[in-house]
Short mmCIF file of C-alpha atoms and ligand atoms in Angstrom, two decimals:
data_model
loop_
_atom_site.label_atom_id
_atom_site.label_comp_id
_atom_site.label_asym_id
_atom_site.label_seq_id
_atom_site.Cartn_x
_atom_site.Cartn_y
_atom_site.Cartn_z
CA UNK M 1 82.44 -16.87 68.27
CA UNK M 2 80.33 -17.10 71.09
CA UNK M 3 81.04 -20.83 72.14
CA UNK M 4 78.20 -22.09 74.05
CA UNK M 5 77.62 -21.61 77.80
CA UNK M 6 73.64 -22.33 78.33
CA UNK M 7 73.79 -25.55 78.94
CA UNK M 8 70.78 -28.30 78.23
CA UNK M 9 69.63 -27.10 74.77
CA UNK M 10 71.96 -25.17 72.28
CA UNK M 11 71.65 -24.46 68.45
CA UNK M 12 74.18 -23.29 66.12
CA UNK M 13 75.26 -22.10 62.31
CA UNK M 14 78.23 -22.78 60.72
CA UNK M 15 79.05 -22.32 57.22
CA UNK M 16 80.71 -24.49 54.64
CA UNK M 17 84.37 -23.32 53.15
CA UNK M 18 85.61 -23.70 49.63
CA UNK M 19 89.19 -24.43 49.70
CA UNK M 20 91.96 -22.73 47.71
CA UNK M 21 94.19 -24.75 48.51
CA UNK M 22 92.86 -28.53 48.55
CA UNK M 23 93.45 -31.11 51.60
CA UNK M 24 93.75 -33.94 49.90
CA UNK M 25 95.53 -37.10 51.83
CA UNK M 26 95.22 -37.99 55.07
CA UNK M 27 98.47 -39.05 57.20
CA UNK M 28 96.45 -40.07 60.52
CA UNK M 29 92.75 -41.44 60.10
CA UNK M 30 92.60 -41.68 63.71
CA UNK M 31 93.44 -38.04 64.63
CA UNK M 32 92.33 -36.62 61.33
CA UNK M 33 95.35 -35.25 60.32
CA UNK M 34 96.22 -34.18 56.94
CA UNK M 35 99.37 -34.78 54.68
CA UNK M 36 99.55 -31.47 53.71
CA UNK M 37 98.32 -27.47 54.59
CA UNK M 38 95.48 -26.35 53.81
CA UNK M 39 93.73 -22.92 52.81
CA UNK M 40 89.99 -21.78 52.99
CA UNK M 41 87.48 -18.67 52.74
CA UNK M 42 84.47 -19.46 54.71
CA UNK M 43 81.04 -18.71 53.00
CA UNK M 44 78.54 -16.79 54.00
CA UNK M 45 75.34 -18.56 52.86
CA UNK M 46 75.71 -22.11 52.33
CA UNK M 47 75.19 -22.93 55.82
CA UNK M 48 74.14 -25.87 58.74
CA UNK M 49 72.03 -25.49 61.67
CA UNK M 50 72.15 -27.97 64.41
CA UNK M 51 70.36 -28.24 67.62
CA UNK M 52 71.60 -30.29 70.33
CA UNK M 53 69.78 -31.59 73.88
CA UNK M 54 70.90 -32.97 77.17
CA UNK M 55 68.46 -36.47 77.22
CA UNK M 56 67.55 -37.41 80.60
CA UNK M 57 67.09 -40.79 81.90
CA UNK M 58 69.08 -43.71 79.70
CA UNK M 59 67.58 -42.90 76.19
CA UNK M 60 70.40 -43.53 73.58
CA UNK M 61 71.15 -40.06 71.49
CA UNK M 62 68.76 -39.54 68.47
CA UNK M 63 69.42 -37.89 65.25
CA UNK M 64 67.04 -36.40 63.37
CA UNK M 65 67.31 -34.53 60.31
CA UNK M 66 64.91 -31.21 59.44
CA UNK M 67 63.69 -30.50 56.28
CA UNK M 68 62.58 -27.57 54.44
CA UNK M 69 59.03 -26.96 55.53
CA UNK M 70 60.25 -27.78 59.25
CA UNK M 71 59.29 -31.33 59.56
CA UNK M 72 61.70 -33.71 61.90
CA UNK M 73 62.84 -37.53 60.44
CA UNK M 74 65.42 -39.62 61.63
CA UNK M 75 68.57 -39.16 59.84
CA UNK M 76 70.43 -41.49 57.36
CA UNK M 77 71.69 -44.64 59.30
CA UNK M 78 75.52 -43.69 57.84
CA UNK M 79 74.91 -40.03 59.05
CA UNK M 80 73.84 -40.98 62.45
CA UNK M 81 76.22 -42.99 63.44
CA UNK M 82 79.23 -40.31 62.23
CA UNK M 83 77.01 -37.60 64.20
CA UNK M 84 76.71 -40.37 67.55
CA UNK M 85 80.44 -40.92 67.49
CA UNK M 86 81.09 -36.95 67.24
CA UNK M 87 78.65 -36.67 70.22
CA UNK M 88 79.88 -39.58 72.11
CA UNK M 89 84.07 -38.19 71.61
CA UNK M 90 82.61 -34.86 73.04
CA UNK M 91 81.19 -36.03 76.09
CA UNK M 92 83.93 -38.09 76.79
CA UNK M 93 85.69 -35.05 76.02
CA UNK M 94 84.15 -33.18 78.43
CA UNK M 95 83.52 -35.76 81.63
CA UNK M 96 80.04 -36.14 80.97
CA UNK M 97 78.07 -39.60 80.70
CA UNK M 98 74.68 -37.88 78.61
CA UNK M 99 73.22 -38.82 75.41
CA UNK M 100 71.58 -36.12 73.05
CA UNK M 101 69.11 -35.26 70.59
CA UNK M 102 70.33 -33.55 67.70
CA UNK M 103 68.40 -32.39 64.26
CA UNK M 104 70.19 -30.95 61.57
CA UNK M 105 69.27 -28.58 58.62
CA UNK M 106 71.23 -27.51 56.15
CA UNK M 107 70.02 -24.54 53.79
CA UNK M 108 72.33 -26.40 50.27
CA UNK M 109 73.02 -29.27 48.81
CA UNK M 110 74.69 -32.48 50.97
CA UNK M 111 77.53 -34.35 49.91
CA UNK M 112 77.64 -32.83 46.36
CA UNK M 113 81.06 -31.64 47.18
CA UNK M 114 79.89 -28.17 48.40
CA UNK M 115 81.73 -28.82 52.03
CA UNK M 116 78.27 -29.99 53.86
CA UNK M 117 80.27 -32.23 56.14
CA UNK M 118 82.51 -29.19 57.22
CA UNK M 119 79.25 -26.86 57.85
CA UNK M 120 77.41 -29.92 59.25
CA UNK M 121 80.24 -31.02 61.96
CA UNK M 122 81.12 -27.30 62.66
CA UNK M 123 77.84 -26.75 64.07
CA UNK M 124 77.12 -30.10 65.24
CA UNK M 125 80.35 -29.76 67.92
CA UNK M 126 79.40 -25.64 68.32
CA UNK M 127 75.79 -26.89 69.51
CA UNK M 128 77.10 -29.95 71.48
CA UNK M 129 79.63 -27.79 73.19
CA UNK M 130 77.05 -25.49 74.17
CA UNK M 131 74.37 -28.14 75.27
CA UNK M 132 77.51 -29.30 77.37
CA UNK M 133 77.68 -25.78 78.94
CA UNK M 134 81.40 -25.81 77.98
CA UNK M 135 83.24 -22.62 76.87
CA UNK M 136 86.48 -23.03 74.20
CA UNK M 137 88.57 -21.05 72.56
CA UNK M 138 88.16 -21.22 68.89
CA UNK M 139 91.43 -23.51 68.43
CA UNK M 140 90.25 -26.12 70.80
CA UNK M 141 86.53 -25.93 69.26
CA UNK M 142 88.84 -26.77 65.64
CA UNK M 143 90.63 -29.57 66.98
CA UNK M 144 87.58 -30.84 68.52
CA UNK M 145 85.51 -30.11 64.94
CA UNK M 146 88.07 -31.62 62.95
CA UNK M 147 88.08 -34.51 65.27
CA UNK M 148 84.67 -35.59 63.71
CA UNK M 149 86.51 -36.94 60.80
CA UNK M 150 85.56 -34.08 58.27
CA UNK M 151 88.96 -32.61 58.60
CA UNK M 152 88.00 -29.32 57.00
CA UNK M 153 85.60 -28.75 59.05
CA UNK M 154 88.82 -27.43 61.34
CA UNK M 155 88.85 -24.58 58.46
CA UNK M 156 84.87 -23.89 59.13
CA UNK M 157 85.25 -22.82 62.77
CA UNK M 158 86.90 -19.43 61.54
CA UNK M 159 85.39 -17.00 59.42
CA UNK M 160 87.34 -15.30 56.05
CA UNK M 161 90.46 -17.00 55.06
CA UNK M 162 91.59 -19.89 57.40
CA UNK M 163 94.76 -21.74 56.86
CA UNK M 164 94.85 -25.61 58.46
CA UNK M 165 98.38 -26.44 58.74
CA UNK M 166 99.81 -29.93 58.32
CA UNK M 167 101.67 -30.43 61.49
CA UNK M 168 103.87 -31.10 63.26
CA UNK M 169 102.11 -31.70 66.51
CA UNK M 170 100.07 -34.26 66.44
CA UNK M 171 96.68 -33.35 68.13
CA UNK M 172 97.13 -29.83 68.24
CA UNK M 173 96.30 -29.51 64.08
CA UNK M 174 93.70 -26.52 64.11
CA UNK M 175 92.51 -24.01 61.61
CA UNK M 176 94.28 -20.13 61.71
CA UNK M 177 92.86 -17.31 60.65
CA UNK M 178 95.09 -15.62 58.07
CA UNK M 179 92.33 -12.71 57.51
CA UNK M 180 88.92 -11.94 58.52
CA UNK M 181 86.05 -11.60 56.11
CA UNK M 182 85.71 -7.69 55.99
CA UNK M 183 89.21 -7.76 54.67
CA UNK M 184 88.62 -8.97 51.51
CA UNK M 185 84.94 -9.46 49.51
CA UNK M 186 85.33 -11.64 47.50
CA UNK M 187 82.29 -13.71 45.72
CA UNK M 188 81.70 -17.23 45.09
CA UNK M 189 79.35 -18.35 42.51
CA UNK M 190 78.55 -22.05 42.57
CA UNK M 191 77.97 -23.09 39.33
CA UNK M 192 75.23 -26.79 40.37
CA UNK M 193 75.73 -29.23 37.70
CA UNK M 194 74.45 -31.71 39.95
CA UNK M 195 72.84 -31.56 43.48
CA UNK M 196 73.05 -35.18 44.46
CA UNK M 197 74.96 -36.80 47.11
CA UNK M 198 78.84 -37.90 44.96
CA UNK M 199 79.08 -41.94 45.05
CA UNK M 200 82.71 -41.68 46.44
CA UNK M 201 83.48 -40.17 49.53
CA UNK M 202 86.25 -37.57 50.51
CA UNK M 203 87.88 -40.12 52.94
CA UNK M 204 87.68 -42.81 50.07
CA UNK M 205 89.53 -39.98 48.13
CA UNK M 206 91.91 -38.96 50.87
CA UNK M 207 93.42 -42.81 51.07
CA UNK M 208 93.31 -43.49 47.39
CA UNK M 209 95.62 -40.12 46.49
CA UNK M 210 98.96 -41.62 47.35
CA UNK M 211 98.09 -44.70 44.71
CA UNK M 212 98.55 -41.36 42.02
CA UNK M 213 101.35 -41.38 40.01
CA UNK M 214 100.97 -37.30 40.44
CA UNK M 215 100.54 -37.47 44.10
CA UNK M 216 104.16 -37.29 45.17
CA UNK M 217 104.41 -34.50 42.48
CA UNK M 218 101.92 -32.46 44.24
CA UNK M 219 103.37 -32.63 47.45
CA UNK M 220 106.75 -30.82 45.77
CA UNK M 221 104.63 -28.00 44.28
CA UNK M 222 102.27 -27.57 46.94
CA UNK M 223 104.85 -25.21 49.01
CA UNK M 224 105.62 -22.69 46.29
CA UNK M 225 101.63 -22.89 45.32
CA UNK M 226 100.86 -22.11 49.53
CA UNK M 227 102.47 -19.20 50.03
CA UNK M 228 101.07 -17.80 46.88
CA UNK M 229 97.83 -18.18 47.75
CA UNK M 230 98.97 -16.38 51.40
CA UNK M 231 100.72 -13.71 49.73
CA UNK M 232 97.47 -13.22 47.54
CA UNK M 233 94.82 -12.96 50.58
CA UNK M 234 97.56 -10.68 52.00
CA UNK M 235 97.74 -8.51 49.26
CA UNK M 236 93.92 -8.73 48.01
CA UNK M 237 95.26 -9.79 44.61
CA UNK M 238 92.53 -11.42 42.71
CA UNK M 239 95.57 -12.00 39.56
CA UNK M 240 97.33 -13.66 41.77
CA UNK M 241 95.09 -15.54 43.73
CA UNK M 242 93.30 -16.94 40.82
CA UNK M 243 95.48 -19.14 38.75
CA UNK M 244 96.96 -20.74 41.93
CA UNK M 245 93.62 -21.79 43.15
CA UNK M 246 92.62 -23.03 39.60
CA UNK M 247 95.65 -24.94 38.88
CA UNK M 248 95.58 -26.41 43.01
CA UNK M 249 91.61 -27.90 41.75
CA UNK M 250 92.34 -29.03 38.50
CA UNK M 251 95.41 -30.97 39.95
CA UNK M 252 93.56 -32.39 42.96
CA UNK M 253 91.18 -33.89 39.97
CA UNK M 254 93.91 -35.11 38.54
CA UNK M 255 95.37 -37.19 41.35
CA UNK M 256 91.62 -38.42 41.88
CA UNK M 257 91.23 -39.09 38.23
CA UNK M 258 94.57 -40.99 38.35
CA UNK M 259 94.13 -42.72 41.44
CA UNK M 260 94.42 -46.91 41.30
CA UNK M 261 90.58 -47.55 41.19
CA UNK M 262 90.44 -43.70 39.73
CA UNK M 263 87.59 -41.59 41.20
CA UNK M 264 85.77 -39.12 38.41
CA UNK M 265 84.29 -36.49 40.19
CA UNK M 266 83.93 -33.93 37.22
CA UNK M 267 80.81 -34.53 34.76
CA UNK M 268 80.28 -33.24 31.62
CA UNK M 269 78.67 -29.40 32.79
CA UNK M 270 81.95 -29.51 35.12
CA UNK M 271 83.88 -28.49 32.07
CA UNK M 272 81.25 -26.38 30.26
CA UNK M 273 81.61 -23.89 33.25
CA UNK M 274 85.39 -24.06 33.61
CA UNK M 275 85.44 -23.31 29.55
CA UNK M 276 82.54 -20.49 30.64
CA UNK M 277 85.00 -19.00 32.92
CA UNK M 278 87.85 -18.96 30.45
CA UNK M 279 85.62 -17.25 27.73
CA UNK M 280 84.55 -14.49 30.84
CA UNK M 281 88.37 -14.00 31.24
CA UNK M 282 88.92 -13.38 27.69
CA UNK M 283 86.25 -10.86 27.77
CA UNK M 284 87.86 -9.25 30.91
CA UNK M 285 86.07 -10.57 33.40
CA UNK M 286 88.48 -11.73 36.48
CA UNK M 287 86.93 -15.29 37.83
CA UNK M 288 88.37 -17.92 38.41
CA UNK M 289 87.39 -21.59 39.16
CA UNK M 290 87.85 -24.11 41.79
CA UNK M 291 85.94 -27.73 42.84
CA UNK M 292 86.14 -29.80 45.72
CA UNK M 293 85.27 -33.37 46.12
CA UNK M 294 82.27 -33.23 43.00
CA UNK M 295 81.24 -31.72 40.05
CA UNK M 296 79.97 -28.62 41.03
CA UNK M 297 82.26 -25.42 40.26
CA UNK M 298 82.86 -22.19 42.65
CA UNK M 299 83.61 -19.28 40.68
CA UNK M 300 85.78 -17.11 42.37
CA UNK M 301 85.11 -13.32 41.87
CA UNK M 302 85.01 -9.36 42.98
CA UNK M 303 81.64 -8.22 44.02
CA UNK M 304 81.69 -6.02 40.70
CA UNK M 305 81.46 -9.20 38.19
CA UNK M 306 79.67 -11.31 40.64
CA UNK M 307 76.38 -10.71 38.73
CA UNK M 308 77.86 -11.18 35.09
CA UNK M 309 79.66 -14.55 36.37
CA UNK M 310 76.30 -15.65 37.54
CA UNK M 311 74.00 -14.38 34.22
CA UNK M 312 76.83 -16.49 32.17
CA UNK M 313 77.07 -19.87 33.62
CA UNK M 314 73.19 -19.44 34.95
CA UNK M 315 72.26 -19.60 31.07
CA UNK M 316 74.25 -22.97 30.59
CA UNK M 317 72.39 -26.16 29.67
CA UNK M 318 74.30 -28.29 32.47
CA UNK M 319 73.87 -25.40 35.48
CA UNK M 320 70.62 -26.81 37.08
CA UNK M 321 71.02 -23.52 38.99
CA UNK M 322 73.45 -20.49 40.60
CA UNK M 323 74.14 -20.09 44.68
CA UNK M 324 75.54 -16.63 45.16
CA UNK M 325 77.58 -16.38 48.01
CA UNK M 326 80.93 -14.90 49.30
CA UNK M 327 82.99 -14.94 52.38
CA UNK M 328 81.80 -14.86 55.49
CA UNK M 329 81.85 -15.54 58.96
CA UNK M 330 82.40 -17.74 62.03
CA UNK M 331 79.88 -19.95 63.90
CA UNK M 332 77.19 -18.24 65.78
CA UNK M 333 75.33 -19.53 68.82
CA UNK M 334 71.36 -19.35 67.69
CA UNK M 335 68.24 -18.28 69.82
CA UNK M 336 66.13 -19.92 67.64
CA UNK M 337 65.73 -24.33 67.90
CA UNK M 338 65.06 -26.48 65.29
CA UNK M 339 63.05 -28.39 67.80
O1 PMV W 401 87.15 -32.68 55.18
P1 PMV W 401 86.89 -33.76 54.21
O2 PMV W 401 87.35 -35.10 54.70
O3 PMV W 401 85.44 -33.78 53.74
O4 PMV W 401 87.78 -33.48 52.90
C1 PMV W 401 87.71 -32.28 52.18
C2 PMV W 401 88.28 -32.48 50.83
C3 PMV W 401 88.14 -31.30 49.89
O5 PMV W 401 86.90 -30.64 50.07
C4 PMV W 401 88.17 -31.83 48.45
C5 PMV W 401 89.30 -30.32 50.02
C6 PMV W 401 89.27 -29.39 51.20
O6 PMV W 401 90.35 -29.02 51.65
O7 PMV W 401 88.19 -28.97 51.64
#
């Protein structure tokens, strides 16, 4: 990653991540800091732009969101203030008394458990960085991402398969590359059952999950189920890989489903594509499913099925419609401004 050094006006891309491995529990609000490891692949396609601007003269920072046919608005009051504070921490961060204008785009669905926030705060600290004419390695730019509050976002500042360990010190919890993206293709086709924003939040979800009954139970597998998943990406094993990450999402629902108030993130088309992808396997096609924080289900496949996964769930009365994407890369600095 090239990590900003122009100074005054910067724009950048990040991409979301679909975990394979969930975070899910939070052990320091403050520093963002999760109860337990994490593991990733970073997409390719589902991505966020952000722009970012030194303001001179005492303005306050402005957010302002860009949509589709390149029109500026001012961003959702709850968005703004979560992209101010990430702003205002930076600056601090970096010695510097400025306020900013950012705009934001992001080319898929927000909030609909698709990892927005991750893309969204990747790029919004990539861009402030740069505006900031700061240089960072990538481990500081995912402790200062993951500082934003979207934890996983940590996870987004590496391309292919990222690993965010749990500890143990305190501020230094970054994302680690465990492979990059050319070293294994693999495809993920999101199944969209339903493109709005979810009505409970991931950090509503992180502090309910030790209220589950299952919680504690999860924490005991979750070793054993981690270094599967490594030994998988290591190995390219799609066999392996597969039921691990299926049985890691279905059991994050469960904690969420069994949480004290419980949080139902799966609708009805989020079971007609997981029973989709266990008719596909029958027929001997290798996919396999995962969800984050919402309804909507990433099918997990080689490039060869990628286009019979897609025909299949595509034709499903629930699927509103089919992203095709597949790992990819870290954040890139852009020439282009959304303003
Ligand atoms: O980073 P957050 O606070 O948006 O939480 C992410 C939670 C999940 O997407 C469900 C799991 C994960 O590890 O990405």
């Amino acid at each position: 990653m090239s990590a900003g050094s122009r100074g005054g006006k910067a724009t950048a891309a990040a991409a979301a991540n679909i975990a394979f491995i969930k975070y899910w529990g939070i052990r320091d609000e403050a520093l963002v800091l999760p109860v337990n490891p994490s593991i990733s692949m970073t997409l390719r396609s589902c991505r966020s732009l952000c722009t970012a601007e030194l303001l001179a003269g005492d303005r306050p920072t402005e957010v302002l969101l860009r949509g589709d046919g390149g029109e500026l608005a001012p961003a959702p009051e709850a968005f703004a203030r979560g992209v101010e504070a990430q702003v205002e921490r930076l600056c601090e961060w970096a010695g510097e008394a400025v306020s900013m204008r950012i705009a934001a785009h992001n080319s898929f669905p927000t909030g609909a458990g698709l990892a927005s926030s991750a893309a969204g705060f990747t790029a919004l600290t990539v861009a402030v960085v740069g505006a900031l004419g700061r240089q960072v390695e990538p481990r500081e730019m995912s402790v200062l991402a993951r500082l934003s509050g979207s934890g996983s976002a940590a996870r987004s500042v590496f391309g292919g398969y990222v690993e965010w360990p749990a500890g143990p010190s305190d501020d230094a919890g970054h994302g680690v590359q465990l492979a990059p993206p050319e070293y294994w293709q693999l495809c993920n086709v999101i199944a969209i059952v339903d493109p709005t924003p979810k009505s409970v939040s991931s950090r509503a979800g992180h502090r309910a999950a030790p209220t589950s009954p299952y919680y504690e139970r999860r924490q005991r597998d979750l070793p054993g189920r981690l270094e599967v998943v490594r030994r998988a990406i290591a190995a390219r094993d799609l066999g392996l890989l597969g039921p691990a990450i299926e049985e890691d999402a279905i059991e994050l629902h469960l904690v969420a489903m069994s949480s004290r108030p419980p949080i139902f993130y799966w609708q009805a088309g989020t079971l007609a594509v997981l029973e989709a992808a266990r008719r596909l396997r029958a027929d001997g096609v290798e996919v396999y499913c995962t969800i984050d924080a919402g309804p909507n289900v990433h099918l997990i496949c080689g490039p060869d099925d990628e286009a019979a996964v897609a025909a299949t769930v595509e034709t499903l009365d629930h699927v509103r419609y089919v992203i095709r994407d597949g790992v990819g890369g870290p954040p890139t600095l852009e020439d282009e401004h959304l303003f």
